[in-house]
Coordinates of C-alpha atoms in Angstrom, one line a residue:
X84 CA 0.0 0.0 0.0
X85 CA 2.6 2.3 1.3
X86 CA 4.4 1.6 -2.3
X87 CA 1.1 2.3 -4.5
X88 CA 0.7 6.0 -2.7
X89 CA 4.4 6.8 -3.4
X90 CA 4.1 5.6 -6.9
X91 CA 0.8 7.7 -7.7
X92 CA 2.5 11.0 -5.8
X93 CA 5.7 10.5 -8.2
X94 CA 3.8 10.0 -11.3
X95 CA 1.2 12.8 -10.3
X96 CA 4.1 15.5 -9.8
X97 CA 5.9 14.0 -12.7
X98 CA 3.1 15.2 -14.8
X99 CA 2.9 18.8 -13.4
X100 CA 6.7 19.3 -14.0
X101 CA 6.0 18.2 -17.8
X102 CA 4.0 21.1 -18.1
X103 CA 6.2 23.8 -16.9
X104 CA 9.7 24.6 -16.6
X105 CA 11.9 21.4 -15.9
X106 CA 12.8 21.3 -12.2
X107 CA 16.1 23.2 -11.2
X108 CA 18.4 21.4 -8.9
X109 CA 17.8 21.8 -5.1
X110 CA 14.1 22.7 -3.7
X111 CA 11.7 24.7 -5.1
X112 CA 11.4 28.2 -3.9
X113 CA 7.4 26.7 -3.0
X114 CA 9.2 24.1 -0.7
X115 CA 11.6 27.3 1.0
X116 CA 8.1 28.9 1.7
X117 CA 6.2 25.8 3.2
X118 CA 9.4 24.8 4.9
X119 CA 9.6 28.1 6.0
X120 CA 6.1 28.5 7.3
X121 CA 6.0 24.8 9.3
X122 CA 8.8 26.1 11.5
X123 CA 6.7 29.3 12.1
X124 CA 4.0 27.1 13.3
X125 CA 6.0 25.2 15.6
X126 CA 7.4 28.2 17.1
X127 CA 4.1 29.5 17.8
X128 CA 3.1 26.6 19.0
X129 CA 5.6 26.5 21.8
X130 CA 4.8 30.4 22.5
X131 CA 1.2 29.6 23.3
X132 CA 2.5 26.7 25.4
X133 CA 4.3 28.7 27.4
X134 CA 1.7 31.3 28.0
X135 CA -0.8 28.4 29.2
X136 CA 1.8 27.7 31.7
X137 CA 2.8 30.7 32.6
X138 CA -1.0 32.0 33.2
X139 CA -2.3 29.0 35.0
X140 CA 1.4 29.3 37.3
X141 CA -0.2 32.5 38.5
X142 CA -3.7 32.1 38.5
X143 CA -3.4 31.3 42.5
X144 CA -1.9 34.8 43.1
X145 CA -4.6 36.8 41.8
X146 CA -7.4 37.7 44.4
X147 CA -10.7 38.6 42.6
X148 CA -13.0 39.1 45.9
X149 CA -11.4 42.4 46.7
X150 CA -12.4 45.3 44.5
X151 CA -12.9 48.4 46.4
X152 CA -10.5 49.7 48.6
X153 CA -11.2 49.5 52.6
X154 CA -11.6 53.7 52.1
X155 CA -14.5 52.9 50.0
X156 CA -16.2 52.1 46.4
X157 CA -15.3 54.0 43.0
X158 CA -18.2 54.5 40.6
X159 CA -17.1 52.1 38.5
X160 CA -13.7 50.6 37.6
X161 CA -11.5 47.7 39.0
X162 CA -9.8 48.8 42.3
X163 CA -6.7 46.6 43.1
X164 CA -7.7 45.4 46.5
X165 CA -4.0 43.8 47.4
X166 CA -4.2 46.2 50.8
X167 CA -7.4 45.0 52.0
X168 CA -6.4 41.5 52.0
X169 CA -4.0 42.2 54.2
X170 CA -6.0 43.9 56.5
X171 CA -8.4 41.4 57.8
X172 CA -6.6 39.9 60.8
X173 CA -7.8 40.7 64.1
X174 CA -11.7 41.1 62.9
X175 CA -12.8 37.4 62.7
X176 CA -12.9 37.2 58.7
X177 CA -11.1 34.9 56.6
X178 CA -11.0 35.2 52.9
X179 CA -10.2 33.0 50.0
X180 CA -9.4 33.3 46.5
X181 CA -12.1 33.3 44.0
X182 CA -11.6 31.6 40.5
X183 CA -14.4 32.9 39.2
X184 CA -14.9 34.8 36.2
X185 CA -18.6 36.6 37.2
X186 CA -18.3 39.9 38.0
X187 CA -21.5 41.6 40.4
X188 CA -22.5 44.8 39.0
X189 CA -23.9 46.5 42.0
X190 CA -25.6 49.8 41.7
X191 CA -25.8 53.1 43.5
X192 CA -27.7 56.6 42.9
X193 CA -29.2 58.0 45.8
X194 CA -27.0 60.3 47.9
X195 CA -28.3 59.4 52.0
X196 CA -26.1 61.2 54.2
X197 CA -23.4 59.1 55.5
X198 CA -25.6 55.8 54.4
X199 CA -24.3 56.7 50.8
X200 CA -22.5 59.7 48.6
X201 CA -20.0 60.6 46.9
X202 CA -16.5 62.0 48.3
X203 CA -16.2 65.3 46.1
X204 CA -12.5 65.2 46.7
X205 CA -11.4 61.5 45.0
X206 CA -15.0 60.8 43.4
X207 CA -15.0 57.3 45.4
X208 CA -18.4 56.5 46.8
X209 CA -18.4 56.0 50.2
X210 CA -20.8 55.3 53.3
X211 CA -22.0 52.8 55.8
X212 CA -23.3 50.6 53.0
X213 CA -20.3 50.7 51.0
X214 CA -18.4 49.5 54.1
X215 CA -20.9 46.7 54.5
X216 CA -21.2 45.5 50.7
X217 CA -17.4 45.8 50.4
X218 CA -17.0 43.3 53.3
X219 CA -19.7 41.2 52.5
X220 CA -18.2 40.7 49.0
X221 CA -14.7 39.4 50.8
X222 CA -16.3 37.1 53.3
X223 CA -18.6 35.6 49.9
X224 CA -15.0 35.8 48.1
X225 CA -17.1 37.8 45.2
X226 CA -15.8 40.2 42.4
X227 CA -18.1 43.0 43.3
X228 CA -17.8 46.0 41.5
X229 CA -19.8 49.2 41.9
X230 CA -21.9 51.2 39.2
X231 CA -22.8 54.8 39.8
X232 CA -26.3 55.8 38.2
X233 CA -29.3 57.8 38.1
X234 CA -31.4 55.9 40.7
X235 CA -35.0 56.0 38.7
X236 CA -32.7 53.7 36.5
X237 CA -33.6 50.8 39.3
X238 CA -37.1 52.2 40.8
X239 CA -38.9 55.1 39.1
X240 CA -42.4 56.4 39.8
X241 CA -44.1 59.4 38.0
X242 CA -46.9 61.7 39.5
X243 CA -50.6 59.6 39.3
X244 CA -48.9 56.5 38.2
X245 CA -47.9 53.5 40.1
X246 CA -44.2 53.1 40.4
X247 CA -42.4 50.4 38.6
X248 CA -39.1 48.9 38.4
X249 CA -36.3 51.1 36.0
X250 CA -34.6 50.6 32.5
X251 CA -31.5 49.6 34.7
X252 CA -31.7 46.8 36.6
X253 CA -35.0 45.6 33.8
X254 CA -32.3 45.4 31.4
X255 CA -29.9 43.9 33.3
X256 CA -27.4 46.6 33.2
X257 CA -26.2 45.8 36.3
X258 CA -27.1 42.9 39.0
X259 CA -28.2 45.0 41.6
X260 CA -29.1 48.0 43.1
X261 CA -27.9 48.8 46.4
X262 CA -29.9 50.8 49.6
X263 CA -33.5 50.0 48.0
X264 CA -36.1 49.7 50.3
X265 CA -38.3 46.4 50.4
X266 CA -41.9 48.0 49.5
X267 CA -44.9 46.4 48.8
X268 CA -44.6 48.0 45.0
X269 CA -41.4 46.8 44.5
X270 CA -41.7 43.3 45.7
X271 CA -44.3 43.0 42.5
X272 CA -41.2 43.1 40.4
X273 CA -37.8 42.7 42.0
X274 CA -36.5 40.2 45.3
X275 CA -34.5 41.5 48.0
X276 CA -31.5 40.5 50.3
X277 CA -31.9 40.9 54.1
X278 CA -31.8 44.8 55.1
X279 CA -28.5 45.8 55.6
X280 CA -29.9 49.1 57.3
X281 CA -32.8 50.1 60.0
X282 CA -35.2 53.0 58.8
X283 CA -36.8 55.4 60.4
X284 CA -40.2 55.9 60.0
X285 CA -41.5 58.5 57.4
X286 CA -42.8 62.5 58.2
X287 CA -44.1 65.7 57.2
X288 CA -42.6 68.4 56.1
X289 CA -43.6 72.3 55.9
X290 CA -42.0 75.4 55.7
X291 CA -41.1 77.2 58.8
X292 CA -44.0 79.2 60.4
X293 CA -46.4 77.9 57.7
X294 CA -50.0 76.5 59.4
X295 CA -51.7 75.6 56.7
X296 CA -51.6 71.7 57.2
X297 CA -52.7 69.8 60.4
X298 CA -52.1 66.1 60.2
X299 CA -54.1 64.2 59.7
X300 CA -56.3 66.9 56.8
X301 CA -55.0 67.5 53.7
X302 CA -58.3 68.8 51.8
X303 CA -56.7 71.4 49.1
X304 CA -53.2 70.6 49.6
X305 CA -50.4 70.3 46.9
X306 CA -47.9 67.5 48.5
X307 CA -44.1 66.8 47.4
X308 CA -42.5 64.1 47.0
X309 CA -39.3 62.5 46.3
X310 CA -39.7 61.1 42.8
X311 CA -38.4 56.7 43.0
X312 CA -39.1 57.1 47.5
X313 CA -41.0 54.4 49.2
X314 CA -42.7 57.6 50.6
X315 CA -44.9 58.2 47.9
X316 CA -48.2 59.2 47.2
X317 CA -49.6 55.1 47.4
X318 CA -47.7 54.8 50.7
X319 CA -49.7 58.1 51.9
X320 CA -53.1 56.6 51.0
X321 CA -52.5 53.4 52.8
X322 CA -52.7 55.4 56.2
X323 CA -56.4 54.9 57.1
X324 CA -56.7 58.0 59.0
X325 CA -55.8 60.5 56.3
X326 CA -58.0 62.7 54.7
X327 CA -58.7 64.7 51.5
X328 CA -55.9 63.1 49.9
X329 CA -56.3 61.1 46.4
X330 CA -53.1 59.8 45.2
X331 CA -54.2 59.7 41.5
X332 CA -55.0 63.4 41.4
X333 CA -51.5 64.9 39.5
X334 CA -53.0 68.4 40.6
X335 CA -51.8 68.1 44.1
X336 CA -48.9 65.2 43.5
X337 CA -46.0 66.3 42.9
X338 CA -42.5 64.6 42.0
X339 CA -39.1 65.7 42.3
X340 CA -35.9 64.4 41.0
X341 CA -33.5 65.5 44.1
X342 CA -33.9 66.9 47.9
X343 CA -32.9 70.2 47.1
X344 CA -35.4 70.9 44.0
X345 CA -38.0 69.5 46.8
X346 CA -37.0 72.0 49.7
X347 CA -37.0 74.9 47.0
X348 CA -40.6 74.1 45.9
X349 CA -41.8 74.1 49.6
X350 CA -40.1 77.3 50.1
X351 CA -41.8 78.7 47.0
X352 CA -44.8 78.0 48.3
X353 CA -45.4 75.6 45.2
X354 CA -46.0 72.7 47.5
X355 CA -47.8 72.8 51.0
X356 CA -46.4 69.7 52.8
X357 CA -43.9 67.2 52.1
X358 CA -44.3 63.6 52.8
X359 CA -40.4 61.9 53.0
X360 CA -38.0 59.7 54.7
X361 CA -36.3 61.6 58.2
X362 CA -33.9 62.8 55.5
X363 CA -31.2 65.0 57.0
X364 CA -30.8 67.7 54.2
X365 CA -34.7 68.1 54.7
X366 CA -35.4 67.8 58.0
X367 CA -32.9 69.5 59.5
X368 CA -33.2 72.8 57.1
X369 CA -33.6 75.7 58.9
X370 CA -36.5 76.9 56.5
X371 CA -38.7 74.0 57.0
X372 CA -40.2 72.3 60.0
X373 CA -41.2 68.8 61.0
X374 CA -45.6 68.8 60.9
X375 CA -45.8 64.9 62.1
X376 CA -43.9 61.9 62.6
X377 CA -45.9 59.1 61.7
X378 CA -46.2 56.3 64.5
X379 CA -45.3 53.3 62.2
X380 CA -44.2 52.6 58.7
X381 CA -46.6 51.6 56.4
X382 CA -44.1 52.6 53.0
X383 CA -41.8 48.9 53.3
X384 CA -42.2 45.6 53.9
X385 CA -38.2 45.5 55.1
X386 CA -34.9 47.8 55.5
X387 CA -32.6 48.7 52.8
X388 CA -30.6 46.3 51.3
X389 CA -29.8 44.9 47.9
X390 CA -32.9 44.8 45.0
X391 CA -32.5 42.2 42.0
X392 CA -34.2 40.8 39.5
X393 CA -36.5 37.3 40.5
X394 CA -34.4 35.2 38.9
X395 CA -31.3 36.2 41.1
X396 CA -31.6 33.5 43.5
X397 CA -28.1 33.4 43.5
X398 CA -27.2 36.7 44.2
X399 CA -29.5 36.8 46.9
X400 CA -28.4 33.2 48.8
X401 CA -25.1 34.0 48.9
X402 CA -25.2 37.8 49.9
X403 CA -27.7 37.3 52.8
X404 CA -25.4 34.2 54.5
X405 CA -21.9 36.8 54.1
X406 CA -24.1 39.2 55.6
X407 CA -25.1 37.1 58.1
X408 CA -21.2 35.8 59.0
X409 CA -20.0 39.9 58.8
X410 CA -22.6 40.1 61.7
X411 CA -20.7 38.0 64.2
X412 CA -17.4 40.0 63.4
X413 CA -16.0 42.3 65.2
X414 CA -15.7 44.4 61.6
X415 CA -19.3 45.3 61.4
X416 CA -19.4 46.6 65.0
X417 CA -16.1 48.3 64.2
X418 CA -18.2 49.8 60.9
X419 CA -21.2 51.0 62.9
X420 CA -19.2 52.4 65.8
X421 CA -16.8 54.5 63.1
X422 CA -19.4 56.3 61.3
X423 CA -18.2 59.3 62.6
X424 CA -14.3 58.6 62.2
X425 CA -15.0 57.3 58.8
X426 CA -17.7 59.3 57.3
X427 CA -17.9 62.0 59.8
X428 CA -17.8 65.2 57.4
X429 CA -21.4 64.1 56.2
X430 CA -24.6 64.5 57.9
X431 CA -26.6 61.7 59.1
X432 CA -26.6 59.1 61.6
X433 CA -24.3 58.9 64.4
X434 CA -23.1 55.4 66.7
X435 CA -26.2 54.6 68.7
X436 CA -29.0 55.6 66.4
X437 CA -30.8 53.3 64.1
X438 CA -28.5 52.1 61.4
X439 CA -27.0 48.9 61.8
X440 CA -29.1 45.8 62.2

């Protein structure tokens, strides 16, 4: 056999050589070129051989968990988080390395005091529930990453309509959006993880001096509200003993995009009262004055914590059980009791209040 498929190949060349020039002595510039081109291969052969090796040589010295820095979160952005795995002795915490390749996109919008905002001088987000969702992350040995946007991208609600989830997390933009509220309108669409913060219960806002409104009457009244709040106009309506107040009437509901468009309206007299979250920037102005605290909270169903999509079981399992082993550190009592050390340059709440859980 082996001599019939040599005989053939000499015939079958002998015939293309008949039909061109007659063969010079040596190879054939074609065989230089293929000759040429099979040692190319082999040498690029052994080249990706050796960058196999060399990658899965160092695979074990890269850690993934760790992508914010223990000063905080950037808006977006890998951080190298070499420094805060060296800084977990002493609080209980052991972390591991991750070989995964899924990386969390974990959104934030709202600015709450020293819950959440933005340090003006680095652009790093920072707060009590970056400190949380940053140790959380190392405990679940998770490549978190954080993803600064508008917040009605995750929870939006316009005047006379019922709220709904945003373009955002819908579209799976990113995984999660972090500090939303467990409501009862948001539990239509979206899961949450265990609240990660305590809140306060919701009140009224007027402007200083003003007595037009006497809880619990608001016959005539134009009320504000924060536009993607738990404190909206459906919450307001669920409190049997107000009265005069229709939340589908856009005449007298008002939205508003941020706290300080809010406060201007109610000092413009274009809103009367101002139904919102014990926000400091509102209720601590010196124009405006608390009406009424009410006696329970009737807006949520739970605290803050993480909001995902249904299908994020995942997400959710392992988030809530490193949220439950940061607990019995001594690094979430070491981030409660620092809120003023760490964040102390913003408003908001202090060790001792309600925050931690």
């Amino acid at each position: 056999m082996m001599e019939m498929t040599g005989h053939e190949h000499t015939k079958d060349t002998a015939s293309i050589v008949s039909r061109g020039e007659p063969p010079k002595d040596g190879p054939s510039i074609m065989s230089k070129i293929a000759l040429a081109l099979a040692v190319l291969a082999n040498i690029l052969a052994v080249i990706a051989l050796i960058l196999v090796i060399v990658s899965v040589a160092n695979q074990g010295d890269n850690l993934f968990n760790i992508t914010v820095p223990s000063s905080g979160c950037t808006s977006g952005g890998a951080n190298n988080g070499a420094n805060n795995g060296a800084n977990n002795g002493g609080n209980g915490m052991t972390t591991t390395r991750n070989s995964e390749d899924k990386i969390w996109l974990l959104q934030v919008g709202h600015i709450i005091a020293n819950i959440i905002y933005i340090d003006e001088s680095t652009g790093i987000v920072k707060g009590y529930l970056i400190d949380v969702v940053e140790a959380v992350c190392q405990i679940a040995n998770k490549n978190c990453q954080i993803v600064w946007d508008i917040p009605e991208r995750c929870w939006t609600s316009v005047a006379g309509e019922r709220p709904r989830g945003g373009e955002g997390l819908l579209g799976r933009w990113y995984d999660a959006c972090i500090g939303r509220v467990h409501t009862y309108a948001a539990a239509r669409t979206f899961i949450f993880s265990t609240p990660l913060v305590q809140l306060p219960n919701p009140g009224f806002l007027i402007k200083a001096n003003s007595t037009e409104f006497t809880y619990p009457d608001f016959t005539g009244l134009r009320v504000g509200f924060l536009d993607g709040w738990t404190t909206d106009e459906y919450c307001l309506n669920r409190y049997q003993d107000v009265m005069g107040f229709d939340p589908t009437d856009a005449t007298r509901v008002t939205h508003f995009a941020t706290a300080p468009e809010l406060i201007g309206a109610l000092i413009m007299d274009q809103v009367d009262v101002v139904f919102s979250p014990p926000l400091p920037p509102l209720f601590s102005h010196p124009d405006l004055q608390v009406a009424y605290i009410e006696n329970t909270d009737l807006c949520n169903i739970g605290g803050a914590g993480l909001m995902t999509q249904k299908d994020q079981v995942e997400l959710v399992s392992w988030f809530n059980a490193a949220f439950e082993n940061l607990k019995a550190t001594s690094r979430y009592t070491d981030i409660c009791n620092n809120l003023m050390i760490e964040h102390g340059d913003q408003p908001g709440a202090r060790p001792g209040e309600a925050v931690c859980v």
